[in-house]
XYZ file of C-alpha atoms in Angstrom:
386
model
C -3.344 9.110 39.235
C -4.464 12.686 39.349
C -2.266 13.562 36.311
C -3.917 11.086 34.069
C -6.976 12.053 35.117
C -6.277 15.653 33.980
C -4.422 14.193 30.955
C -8.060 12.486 29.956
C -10.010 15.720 30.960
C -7.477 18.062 28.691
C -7.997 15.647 25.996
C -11.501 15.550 26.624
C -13.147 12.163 27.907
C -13.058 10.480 31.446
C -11.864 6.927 32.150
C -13.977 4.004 31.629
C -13.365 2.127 34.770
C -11.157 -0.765 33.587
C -8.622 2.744 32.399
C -9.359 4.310 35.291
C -8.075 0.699 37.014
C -4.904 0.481 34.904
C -4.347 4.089 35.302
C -4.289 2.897 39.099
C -2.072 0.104 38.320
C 0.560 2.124 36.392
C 0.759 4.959 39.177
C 1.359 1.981 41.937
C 4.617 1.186 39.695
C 5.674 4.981 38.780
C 5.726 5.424 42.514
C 7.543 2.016 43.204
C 10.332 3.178 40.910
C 10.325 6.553 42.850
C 10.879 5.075 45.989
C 13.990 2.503 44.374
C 15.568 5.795 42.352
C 15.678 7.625 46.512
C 16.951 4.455 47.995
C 19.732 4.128 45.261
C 20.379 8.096 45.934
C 20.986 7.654 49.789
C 22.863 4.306 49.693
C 24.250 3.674 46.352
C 22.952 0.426 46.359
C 19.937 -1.036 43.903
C 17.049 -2.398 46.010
C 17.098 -6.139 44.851
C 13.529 -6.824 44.251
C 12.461 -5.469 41.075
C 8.790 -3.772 40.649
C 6.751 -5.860 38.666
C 6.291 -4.973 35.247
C 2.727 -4.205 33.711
C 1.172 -5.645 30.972
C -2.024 -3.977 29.397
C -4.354 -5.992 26.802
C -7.355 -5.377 25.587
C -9.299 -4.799 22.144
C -8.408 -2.236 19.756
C -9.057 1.430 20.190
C -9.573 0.966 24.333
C -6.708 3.433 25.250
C -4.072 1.439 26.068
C -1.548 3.108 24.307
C -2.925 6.247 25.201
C -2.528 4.938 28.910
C 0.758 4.107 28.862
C 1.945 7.027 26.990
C 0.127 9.554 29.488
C 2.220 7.187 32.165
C 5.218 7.620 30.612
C 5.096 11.424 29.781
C 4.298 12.075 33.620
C 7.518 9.430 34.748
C 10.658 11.338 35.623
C 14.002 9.738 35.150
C 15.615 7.536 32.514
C 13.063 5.817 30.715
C 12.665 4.619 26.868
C 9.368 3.984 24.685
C 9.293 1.871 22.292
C 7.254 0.226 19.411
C 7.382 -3.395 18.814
C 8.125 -2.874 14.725
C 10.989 -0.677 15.909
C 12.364 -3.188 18.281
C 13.029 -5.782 15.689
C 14.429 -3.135 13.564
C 17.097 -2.512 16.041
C 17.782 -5.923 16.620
C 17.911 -6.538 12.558
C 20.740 -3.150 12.312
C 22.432 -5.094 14.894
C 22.681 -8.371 13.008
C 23.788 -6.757 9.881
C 26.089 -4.416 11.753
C 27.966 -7.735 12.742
C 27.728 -8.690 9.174
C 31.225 -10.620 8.289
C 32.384 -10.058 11.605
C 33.994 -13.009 14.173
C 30.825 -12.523 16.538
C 27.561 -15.063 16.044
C 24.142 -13.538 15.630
C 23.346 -14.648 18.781
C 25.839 -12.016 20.271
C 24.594 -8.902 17.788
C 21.352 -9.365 19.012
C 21.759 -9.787 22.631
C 24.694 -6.450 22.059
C 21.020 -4.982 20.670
C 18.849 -5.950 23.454
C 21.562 -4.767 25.931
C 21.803 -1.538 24.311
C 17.855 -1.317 24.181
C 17.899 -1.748 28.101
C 21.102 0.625 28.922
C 20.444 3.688 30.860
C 17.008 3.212 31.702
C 14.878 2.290 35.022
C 11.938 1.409 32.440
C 11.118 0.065 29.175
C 7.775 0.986 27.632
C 6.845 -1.196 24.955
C 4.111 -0.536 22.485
C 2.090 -3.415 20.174
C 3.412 -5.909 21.070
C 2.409 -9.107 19.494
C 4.027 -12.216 18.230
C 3.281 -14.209 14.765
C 6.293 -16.005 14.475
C 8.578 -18.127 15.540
C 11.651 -16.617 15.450
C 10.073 -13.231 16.782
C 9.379 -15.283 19.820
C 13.211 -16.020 20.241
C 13.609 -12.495 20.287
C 10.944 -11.616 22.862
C 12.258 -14.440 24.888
C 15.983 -12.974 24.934
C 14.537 -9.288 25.827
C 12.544 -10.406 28.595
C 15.498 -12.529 29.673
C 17.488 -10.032 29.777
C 15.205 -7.411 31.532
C 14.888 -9.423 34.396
C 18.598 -9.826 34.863
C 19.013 -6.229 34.531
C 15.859 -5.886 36.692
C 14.254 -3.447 34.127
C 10.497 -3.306 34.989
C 8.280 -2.812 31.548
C 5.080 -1.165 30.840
C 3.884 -3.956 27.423
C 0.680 -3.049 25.752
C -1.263 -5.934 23.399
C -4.091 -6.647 21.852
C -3.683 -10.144 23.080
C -3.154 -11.778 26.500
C -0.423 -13.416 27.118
C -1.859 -17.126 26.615
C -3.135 -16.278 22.892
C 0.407 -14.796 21.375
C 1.745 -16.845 18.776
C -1.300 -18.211 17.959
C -0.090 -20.371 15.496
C -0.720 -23.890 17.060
C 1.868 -25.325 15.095
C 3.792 -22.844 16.909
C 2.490 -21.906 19.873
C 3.714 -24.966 22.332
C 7.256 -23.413 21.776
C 6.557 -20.560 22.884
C 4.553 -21.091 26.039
C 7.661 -20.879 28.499
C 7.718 -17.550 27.318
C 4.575 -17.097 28.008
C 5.302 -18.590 31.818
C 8.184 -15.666 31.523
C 5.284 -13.033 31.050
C 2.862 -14.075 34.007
C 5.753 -14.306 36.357
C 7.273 -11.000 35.953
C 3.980 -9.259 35.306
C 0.856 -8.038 36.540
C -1.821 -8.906 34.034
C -4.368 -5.884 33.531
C -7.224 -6.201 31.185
C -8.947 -2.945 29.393
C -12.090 -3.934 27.772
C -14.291 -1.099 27.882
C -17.128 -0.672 25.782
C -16.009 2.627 23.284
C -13.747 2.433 20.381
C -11.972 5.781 20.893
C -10.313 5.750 17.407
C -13.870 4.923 15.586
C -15.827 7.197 18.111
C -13.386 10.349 18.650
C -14.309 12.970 21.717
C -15.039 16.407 20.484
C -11.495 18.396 20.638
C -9.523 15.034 21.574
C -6.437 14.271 18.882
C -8.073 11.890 17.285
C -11.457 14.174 16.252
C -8.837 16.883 15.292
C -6.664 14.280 13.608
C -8.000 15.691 9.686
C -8.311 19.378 10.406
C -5.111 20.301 12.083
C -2.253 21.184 9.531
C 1.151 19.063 9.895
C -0.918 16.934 12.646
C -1.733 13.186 12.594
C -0.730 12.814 8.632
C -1.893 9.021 8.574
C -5.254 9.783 8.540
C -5.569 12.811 6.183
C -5.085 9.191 3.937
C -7.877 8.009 1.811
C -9.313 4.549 0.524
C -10.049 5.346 -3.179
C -12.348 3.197 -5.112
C -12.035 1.637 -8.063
C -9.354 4.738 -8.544
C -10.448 6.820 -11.342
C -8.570 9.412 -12.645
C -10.545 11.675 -11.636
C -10.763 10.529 -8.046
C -6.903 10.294 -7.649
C -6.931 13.781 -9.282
C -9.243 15.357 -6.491
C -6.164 14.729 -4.106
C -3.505 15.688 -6.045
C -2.299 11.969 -7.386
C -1.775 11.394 -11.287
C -0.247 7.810 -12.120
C 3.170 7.664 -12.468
C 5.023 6.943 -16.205
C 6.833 4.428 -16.937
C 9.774 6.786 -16.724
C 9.671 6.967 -13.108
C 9.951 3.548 -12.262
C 12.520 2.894 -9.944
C 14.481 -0.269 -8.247
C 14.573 0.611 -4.550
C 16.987 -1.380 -1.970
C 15.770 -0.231 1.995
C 17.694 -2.779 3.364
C 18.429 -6.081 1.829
C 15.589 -6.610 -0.948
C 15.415 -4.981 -4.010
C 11.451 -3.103 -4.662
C 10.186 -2.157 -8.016
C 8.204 1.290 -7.658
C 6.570 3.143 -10.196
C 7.422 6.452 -8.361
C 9.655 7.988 -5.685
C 10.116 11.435 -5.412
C 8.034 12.993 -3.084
C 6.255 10.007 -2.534
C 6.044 6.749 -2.771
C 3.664 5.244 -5.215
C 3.754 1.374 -5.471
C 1.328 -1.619 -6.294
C 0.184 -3.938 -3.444
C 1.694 -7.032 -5.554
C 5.212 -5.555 -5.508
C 4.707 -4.128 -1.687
C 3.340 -6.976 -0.058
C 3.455 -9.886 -1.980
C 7.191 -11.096 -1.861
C 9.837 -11.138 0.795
C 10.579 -7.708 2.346
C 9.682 -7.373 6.051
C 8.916 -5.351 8.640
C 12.617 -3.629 8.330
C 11.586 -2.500 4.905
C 8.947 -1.044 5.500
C 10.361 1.187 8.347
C 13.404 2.272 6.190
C 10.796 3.481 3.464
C 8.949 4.809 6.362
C 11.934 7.468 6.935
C 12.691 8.454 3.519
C 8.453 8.862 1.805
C 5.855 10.834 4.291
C 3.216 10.092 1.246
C 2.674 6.383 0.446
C 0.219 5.725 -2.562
C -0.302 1.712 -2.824
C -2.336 0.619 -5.745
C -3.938 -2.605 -7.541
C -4.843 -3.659 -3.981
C -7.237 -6.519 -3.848
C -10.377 -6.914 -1.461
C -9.996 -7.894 1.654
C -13.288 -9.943 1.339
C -13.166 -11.465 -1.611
C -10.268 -14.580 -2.513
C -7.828 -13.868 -4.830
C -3.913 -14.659 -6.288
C -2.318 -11.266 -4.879
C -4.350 -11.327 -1.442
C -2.001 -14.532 0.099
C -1.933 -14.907 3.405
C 1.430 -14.142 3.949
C 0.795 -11.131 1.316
C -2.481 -9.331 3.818
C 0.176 -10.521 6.524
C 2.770 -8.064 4.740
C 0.055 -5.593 4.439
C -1.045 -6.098 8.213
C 3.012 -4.423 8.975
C 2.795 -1.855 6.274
C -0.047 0.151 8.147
C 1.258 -0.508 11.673
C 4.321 0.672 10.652
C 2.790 3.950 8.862
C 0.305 4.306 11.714
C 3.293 4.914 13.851
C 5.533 6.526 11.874
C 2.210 8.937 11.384
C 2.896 8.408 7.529
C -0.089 9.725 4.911
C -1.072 6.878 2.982
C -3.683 5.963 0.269
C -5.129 2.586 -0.705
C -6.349 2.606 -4.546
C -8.026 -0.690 -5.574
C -11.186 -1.661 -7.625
C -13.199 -2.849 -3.836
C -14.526 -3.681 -1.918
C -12.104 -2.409 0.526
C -14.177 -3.330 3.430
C -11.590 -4.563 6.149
C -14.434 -4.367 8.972
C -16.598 -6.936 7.020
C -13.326 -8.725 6.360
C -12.794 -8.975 10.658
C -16.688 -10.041 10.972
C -16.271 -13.095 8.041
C -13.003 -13.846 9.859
C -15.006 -14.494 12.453
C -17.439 -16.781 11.136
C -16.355 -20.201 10.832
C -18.879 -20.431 6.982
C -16.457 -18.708 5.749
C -12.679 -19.210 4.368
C -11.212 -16.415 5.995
C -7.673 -18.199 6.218
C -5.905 -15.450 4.425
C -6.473 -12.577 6.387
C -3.706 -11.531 8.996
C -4.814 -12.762 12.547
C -5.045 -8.602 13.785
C -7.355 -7.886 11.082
C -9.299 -6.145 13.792
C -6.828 -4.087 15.066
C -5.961 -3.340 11.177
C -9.394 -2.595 10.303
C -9.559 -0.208 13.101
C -6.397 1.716 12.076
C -7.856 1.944 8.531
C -11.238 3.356 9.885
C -9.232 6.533 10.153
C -8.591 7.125 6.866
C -11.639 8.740 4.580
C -13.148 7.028 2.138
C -13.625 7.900 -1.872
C -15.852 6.144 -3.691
C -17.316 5.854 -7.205
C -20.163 9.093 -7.519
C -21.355 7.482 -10.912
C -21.637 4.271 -13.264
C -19.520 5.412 -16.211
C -16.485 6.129 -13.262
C -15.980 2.496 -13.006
C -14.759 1.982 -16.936
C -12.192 4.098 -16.124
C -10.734 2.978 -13.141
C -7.196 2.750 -12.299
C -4.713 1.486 -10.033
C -4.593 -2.043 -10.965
């Protein structure tokens, strides 16, 4: 406990008291796995029961990644952190690894899950959230699987258990998962009152996350409106030609760009609005540090290119460049207001049906990027991007 006290002080804040009580929580753990790793040293032998695993909810920007990643740096022994985006990437490698091959999918991905789980006395697993179905099927194999192994995990969510896969056409199927999740876990809740990635501590990472060379690249990113030449100018952006259009393949769908070289410029329509996934998105993520999305519609008002499953696509692109720490920039004509999108989402006056069901936790990533606006009337005839 002391260490992530000092961890907080060094980065400059002290622990609300439902961190300081899942701070608590996660030491209890660390030292249960000390005391199995000296009892398999002297006899040989695994202790039987397994520690139970932790599972930290709350809302966005309450530290609960930062909590389990202070936890995890302080943990000695074989341990593995993970994100929940590239989880399902290594299951989807696995899958088309077996591609043509005598096995069934069913055995690539548990081969995945087993390899995810080899090695380790802990899993750490970061955002994790389920919006479909067949994700569901996945989380259900993993935790399966875990418990066989008798793998303790350290899960962070912006949801409790009973509200993932909200879908309620949905959702029934997936409630012996949920069953899975209270059994093996202690439940800890961290809803304190500050937003620590709206309201940055002087000197913490995220206060020094624009000013610090080669540090924190996602949020040296801008939201550019309505995207005048002159505005993508300031920062070093001039639209691409038509010669540099390219027909990009990350994994198993084809993506029409209008540039990538040293970065990746490409309109929200193209990016979001047909079939590529998660998988995609993280294979772009390892070849572009620069991503420069344009025509992209407002998240308050309805329109053709801002589907549901289309702000759902969008939802993945910035989790996946918020962890991959990936500079980005959002060009559209506005408003690009994704905390007045979260409020009308929240008011039942208004259709809000298209808007992905973490808008919050989006609209809090997206609060760390600056914004660029129009300085004068005559800006707007010239704006580009669509």
């Amino acid at each position: 406990m002391a260490e992530i006290i000092a961890d907080a002080d060094a980065s400059g804040f002290v622990l609300e008291p439902a961190q300081a009580a899942a701070a608590a929580r996660l030491c209890q753990l660390g030292e249960a796995l000390t005391v199995r790793r000296a009892g398999l040293r002297r006899t040989g032998l695994l202790r039987r029961r397994t520690p139970r695993s932790v599972y930290l909810h709350g809302p966005v920007g309450r530290g609960k990644s930062w909590l389990m990643d202070s936890f995890y740096r302080q943990l000695p022994g074989r341990k593995r952190r993970i994100h929940f985006h590239d989880f399902f990437r290594q299951l989807h490698r696995g899958v088309h690894a077996s591609a043509g091959r005598p096995e069934a999918d069913s055995t690539a991905i548990q081969r995945s899950v087993d390899s995810l789980l080899s090695d380790v006395d802990i899993l750490c697993f970061d955002e994790f959230h389920v919006h479909d179905v067949g994700d569901g099927m996945f989380v259900a194999k993993l935790l399966r699987t875990a418990a066989q192994r008798r793998v303790p995990l350290v899960v962070t969510s912006n949801y409790p258990p009973d509200k993932l896969l909200p879908n309620p056409l949905w959702h029934d199927h997936f409630v012996p998962t949920i069953g899975m999740i209270k059994e093996m876990m202690d439940i800890v809740e961290i809803d304190g009152d500050t937003d620590f990635r709206r309201s940055p501590v002087p000197g913490s990472a995220a206060a020094r996350r624009s000013d610090s060379p080669g540090l924190e690249a996602f949020g040296r990113g801008k939201i550019i409106t309505p995207g005048t030449p002159a505005q993508l100018g300031a920062f070093g952006l001039f639209p691409p030609s038509k010669s540099q259009e390219r027909i990009l393949t990350p994994t198993t769908q084809r993506l029409s760009v209008k540039a990538a070289d040293d970065m990746l410029w490409v309109s929200f329509r193209e990016l979001c609005g047909g079939l590529m996934s998660t998988a995609d998105y993280l294979a772009l993520a390892e070849d572009y540090g620069t991503w420069v999305i344009d025509g992209v519609p407002s998240p308050t008002m309805e329109s053709a290119a801002g589907s549901a499953p289309a702000w759902q696509r969008f939802s993945n692109v910035v989790d996946v460049l918020y962890d991959q720490d990936i500079t980005l920039f959002l060009v559209g004509h506005g408003p690009l207001d994704w905390d007045l999108a979260g409020d009308l989402a929240q008011d039942p006056a208004h259709r809000a049906g298209a808007q992905p069901v973490d808008v919050a936790r989006i609209a809090s990533r997206l609060s760390l990027l600056g914004r660029v606006e129009a300085s004068a009337p005559f800006e707007e005839a010239e704006a580009g991007g669509s």
